[in-house]
Amino acid sequence: LASVDVTVKNEDTRDLNLMSSDDFNAYHGGMIAAVRAIGGRKPRSYVGDTSARTQVAVRTLAEEFQQVVQGESLNPQFIKGMMKHGYKGALELAKQASFAYGWDATSRVMNDALYNRIAESYVLDETVRQWMREVNPWALHEITETLFEAQRRGFWNMTDEMADALREIYLSTEGELEEQGETNTHEP
């Protein structure tokens, strides 16, 4: 692992992507993290796309990640689609935030703008937040916890205004869940 310069993960279908499961990050992101930890440097990382055998493409992991997160996870149509699925849809949004954070922890592919958009789209958007509070407040709570963990670990330089807004939502959601006897988490 100390001598690895490049990591590559090939995808032969567009039915799945980097954000479909934490498995993708577990093995490709895990390899990147292991190479960085043992070799002392971040390897160049690529994603191959052989879903159309006559149009094979190779992108950097960062390019593929940006494309998937912006094209799907943060797409307003994707979010609206998740809202049709109630509890499970809210859980899926929490997973998207968690998967993005996981990729950042292993591969450093997120940036402040993407974290801001996750916060704005999943937590600060009044319609999405109210819907999540009704169908799955645990998901809303989990997303805010994930965002604060990204800040604590130095992955996201959130503004003071963003921190205040998220903290207010986090604490109010935590209070509601505690009233129901459903959580025992800590303040961000």
CSV table of C-alpha atoms in Angstrom, one decimal:
chain,number,residue,atom,x,y,z
A,1,LEU,CA,0.0,0.0,0.0
A,2,ALA,CA,2.9,2.4,0.6
A,3,SER,CA,3.8,2.2,-3.0
A,4,VAL,CA,0.3,2.6,-4.5
A,5,ASP,CA,0.1,5.7,-6.7
A,6,VAL,CA,-3.4,5.2,-8.3
A,7,THR,CA,-6.7,3.7,-7.2
A,8,VAL,CA,-9.4,2.8,-9.7
A,9,LYS,CA,-12.9,1.5,-9.3
A,10,ASN,CA,-14.8,0.5,-12.4
A,11,GLU,CA,-18.6,0.7,-12.7
A,12,ASP,CA,-20.3,-1.3,-15.4
A,13,THR,CA,-23.8,0.0,-14.7
A,14,ARG,CA,-25.4,3.4,-14.2
A,15,ASP,CA,-28.1,1.8,-12.0
A,16,LEU,CA,-25.7,2.3,-9.1
A,17,ASN,CA,-23.3,5.1,-8.2
A,18,LEU,CA,-21.0,6.3,-5.5
A,19,MET,CA,-23.9,7.4,-3.4
A,20,SER,CA,-26.1,4.3,-3.7
A,21,SER,CA,-24.5,2.6,-0.7
A,22,ASP,CA,-21.7,3.0,1.8
A,23,ASP,CA,-20.1,-0.1,0.3
A,24,PHE,CA,-18.6,2.0,-2.5
A,25,ASN,CA,-16.8,4.2,0.0
A,26,ALA,CA,-16.0,1.2,2.2
A,27,TYR,CA,-13.8,-0.4,-0.4
A,28,HIS,CA,-12.7,2.4,-2.8
A,29,GLY,CA,-12.6,5.1,-0.1
A,30,GLY,CA,-11.1,2.7,2.3
A,31,MET,CA,-8.3,1.9,-0.1
A,32,ILE,CA,-7.6,5.6,-0.6
A,33,ALA,CA,-7.5,6.1,3.2
A,34,ALA,CA,-5.2,3.1,3.7
A,35,VAL,CA,-2.8,4.3,1.0
A,36,ARG,CA,-2.8,7.8,2.5
A,37,ALA,CA,-2.2,6.4,6.1
A,38,ILE,CA,0.5,3.9,5.1
A,39,GLY,CA,2.1,5.7,2.2
A,40,GLY,CA,1.8,9.2,3.6
A,41,ARG,CA,0.3,10.7,0.5
A,42,LYS,CA,-3.1,10.7,-1.2
A,43,PRO,CA,-3.1,8.6,-4.4
A,44,ARG,CA,-4.7,9.7,-7.6
A,45,SER,CA,-8.1,8.1,-7.8
A,46,TYR,CA,-10.3,7.4,-10.7
A,47,VAL,CA,-13.7,5.9,-11.5
A,48,GLY,CA,-14.1,4.0,-14.7
A,49,ASP,CA,-17.5,3.9,-16.5
A,50,THR,CA,-18.0,0.9,-18.7
A,51,SER,CA,-21.8,1.0,-18.7
A,52,ALA,CA,-21.7,1.7,-22.4
A,53,ARG,CA,-19.1,-0.6,-23.7
A,54,THR,CA,-18.5,1.5,-26.8
A,55,GLN,CA,-18.1,4.7,-24.8
A,56,VAL,CA,-15.9,3.9,-21.9
A,57,ALA,CA,-15.1,6.9,-19.7
A,58,VAL,CA,-12.7,7.5,-16.9
A,59,ARG,CA,-13.1,10.4,-14.5
A,60,THR,CA,-11.3,11.4,-11.4
A,61,LEU,CA,-13.1,10.3,-8.2
A,62,ALA,CA,-13.6,14.0,-7.4
A,63,GLU,CA,-15.3,14.6,-10.8
A,64,GLU,CA,-17.5,11.6,-10.5
A,65,PHE,CA,-18.4,12.4,-6.9
A,66,GLN,CA,-19.3,16.0,-7.8
A,67,GLN,CA,-21.4,14.8,-10.7
A,68,VAL,CA,-23.3,12.3,-8.7
A,69,VAL,CA,-23.9,14.5,-5.7
A,70,GLN,CA,-25.0,17.5,-7.7
A,71,GLY,CA,-26.9,15.5,-10.3
A,72,GLU,CA,-28.8,13.3,-7.9
A,73,SER,CA,-28.4,13.8,-4.1
A,74,LEU,CA,-28.9,17.6,-4.3
A,75,ASN,CA,-31.2,17.6,-7.3
A,76,PRO,CA,-34.6,19.1,-6.3
A,77,GLN,CA,-36.4,16.4,-8.3
A,78,PHE,CA,-34.6,13.7,-6.3
A,79,ILE,CA,-35.5,15.4,-3.0
A,80,LYS,CA,-39.1,15.7,-4.1
A,81,GLY,CA,-39.1,12.1,-5.1
A,82,MET,CA,-37.8,11.1,-1.7
A,83,MET,CA,-40.6,13.1,-0.1
A,84,LYS,CA,-43.2,10.8,-1.7
A,85,HIS,CA,-41.7,7.9,0.3
A,86,GLY,CA,-42.3,9.3,3.8
A,87,TYR,CA,-40.2,7.8,6.6
A,88,LYS,CA,-38.1,5.8,4.2
A,89,GLY,CA,-37.5,8.9,1.9
A,90,ALA,CA,-36.3,10.9,4.9
A,91,LEU,CA,-34.0,8.1,5.9
A,92,GLU,CA,-32.6,8.1,2.3
A,93,LEU,CA,-31.7,11.8,2.6
A,94,ALA,CA,-30.0,11.1,5.9
A,95,LYS,CA,-28.0,8.3,4.2
A,96,GLN,CA,-27.0,10.7,1.4
A,97,ALA,CA,-25.6,13.1,4.0
A,98,SER,CA,-23.8,10.3,5.7
A,99,PHE,CA,-22.4,8.8,2.5
A,100,ALA,CA,-21.1,12.2,1.5
A,101,TYR,CA,-19.4,12.7,4.8
A,102,GLY,CA,-17.9,9.2,4.6
A,103,TRP,CA,-16.4,9.9,1.2
A,104,ASP,CA,-14.9,13.1,2.6
A,105,ALA,CA,-13.5,11.3,5.6
A,106,THR,CA,-11.7,8.7,3.4
A,107,SER,CA,-11.1,10.6,0.2
A,108,ARG,CA,-11.4,14.4,0.8
A,109,VAL,CA,-13.8,14.9,-2.1
A,110,MET,CA,-16.3,17.3,-0.5
A,111,ASN,CA,-15.9,21.1,-0.3
A,112,ASP,CA,-17.6,23.8,1.7
A,113,ALA,CA,-20.0,24.5,-1.2
A,114,LEU,CA,-21.3,20.9,-1.2
A,115,TYR,CA,-21.7,20.9,2.6
A,116,ASN,CA,-23.6,24.2,2.4
A,117,ARG,CA,-25.9,22.8,-0.3
A,118,ILE,CA,-26.6,19.7,1.8
A,119,ALA,CA,-27.5,21.9,4.8
A,120,GLU,CA,-29.6,24.2,2.7
A,121,SER,CA,-31.4,21.5,0.8
A,122,TYR,CA,-32.0,18.9,3.5
A,123,VAL,CA,-32.1,21.0,6.8
A,124,LEU,CA,-32.7,24.7,6.2
A,125,ASP,CA,-35.2,24.4,3.4
A,126,GLU,CA,-38.5,25.0,5.3
A,127,THR,CA,-40.6,22.6,3.2
A,128,VAL,CA,-38.1,19.7,3.5
A,129,ARG,CA,-37.5,20.3,7.2
A,130,GLN,CA,-41.2,20.4,8.1
A,131,TRP,CA,-41.8,17.3,6.1
A,132,MET,CA,-38.9,15.5,7.8
A,133,ARG,CA,-40.1,16.6,11.2
A,134,GLU,CA,-43.5,15.0,10.5
A,135,VAL,CA,-42.4,11.8,8.9
A,136,ASN,CA,-38.9,11.0,10.4
A,137,PRO,CA,-37.5,13.6,12.8
A,138,TRP,CA,-34.7,11.1,13.6
A,139,ALA,CA,-33.4,11.6,10.0
A,140,LEU,CA,-33.4,15.4,10.4
A,141,HIS,CA,-31.5,15.0,13.7
A,142,GLU,CA,-29.0,12.6,12.1
A,143,ILE,CA,-28.3,14.9,9.2
A,144,THR,CA,-27.5,17.8,11.5
A,145,GLU,CA,-25.3,15.6,13.6
A,146,THR,CA,-23.4,14.5,10.5
A,147,LEU,CA,-23.0,18.2,9.4
A,148,PHE,CA,-21.6,19.1,12.9
A,149,GLU,CA,-19.3,16.2,12.8
A,150,ALA,CA,-17.9,17.4,9.5
A,151,GLN,CA,-17.3,20.8,11.1
A,152,ARG,CA,-15.7,19.2,14.2
A,153,ARG,CA,-13.3,17.2,12.1
A,154,GLY,CA,-12.3,20.2,10.0
A,155,PHE,CA,-13.9,19.0,6.8
A,156,TRP,CA,-16.3,21.9,6.6
A,157,ASN,CA,-15.7,25.6,7.4
A,158,MET,CA,-19.3,26.5,8.1
A,159,THR,CA,-20.2,30.1,8.7
A,160,ASP,CA,-21.3,31.3,12.2
A,161,GLU,CA,-24.7,32.0,10.7
A,162,MET,CA,-25.0,28.5,9.3
A,163,ALA,CA,-23.8,27.0,12.6
A,164,ASP,CA,-26.4,29.0,14.6
A,165,ALA,CA,-29.2,28.0,12.2
A,166,LEU,CA,-28.3,24.3,12.3
A,167,ARG,CA,-27.8,24.3,16.1
A,168,GLU,CA,-31.2,25.8,16.6
A,169,ILE,CA,-32.8,23.1,14.5
A,170,TYR,CA,-30.7,20.4,16.0
A,171,LEU,CA,-31.6,21.4,19.6
A,172,SER,CA,-35.3,21.8,18.9
A,173,THR,CA,-35.4,18.4,17.1
A,174,GLU,CA,-33.4,16.8,20.0
A,175,GLY,CA,-35.9,18.3,22.5
A,176,GLU,CA,-38.8,16.9,20.6
A,177,LEU,CA,-37.2,13.5,20.4
A,178,GLU,CA,-36.3,13.6,24.1
A,179,GLU,CA,-39.9,14.3,24.9
A,180,GLN,CA,-40.7,11.1,23.1
A,181,GLY,CA,-37.9,9.3,24.9
A,182,GLU,CA,-36.2,8.6,21.6
A,183,THR,CA,-32.7,10.1,21.8
A,184,ASN,CA,-29.7,10.5,24.1
A,185,THR,CA,-27.3,12.5,22.0
A,186,HIS,CA,-25.1,15.5,22.8
A,187,GLU,CA,-25.2,19.1,21.8
A,188,PRO,CA,-23.0,20.0,18.8
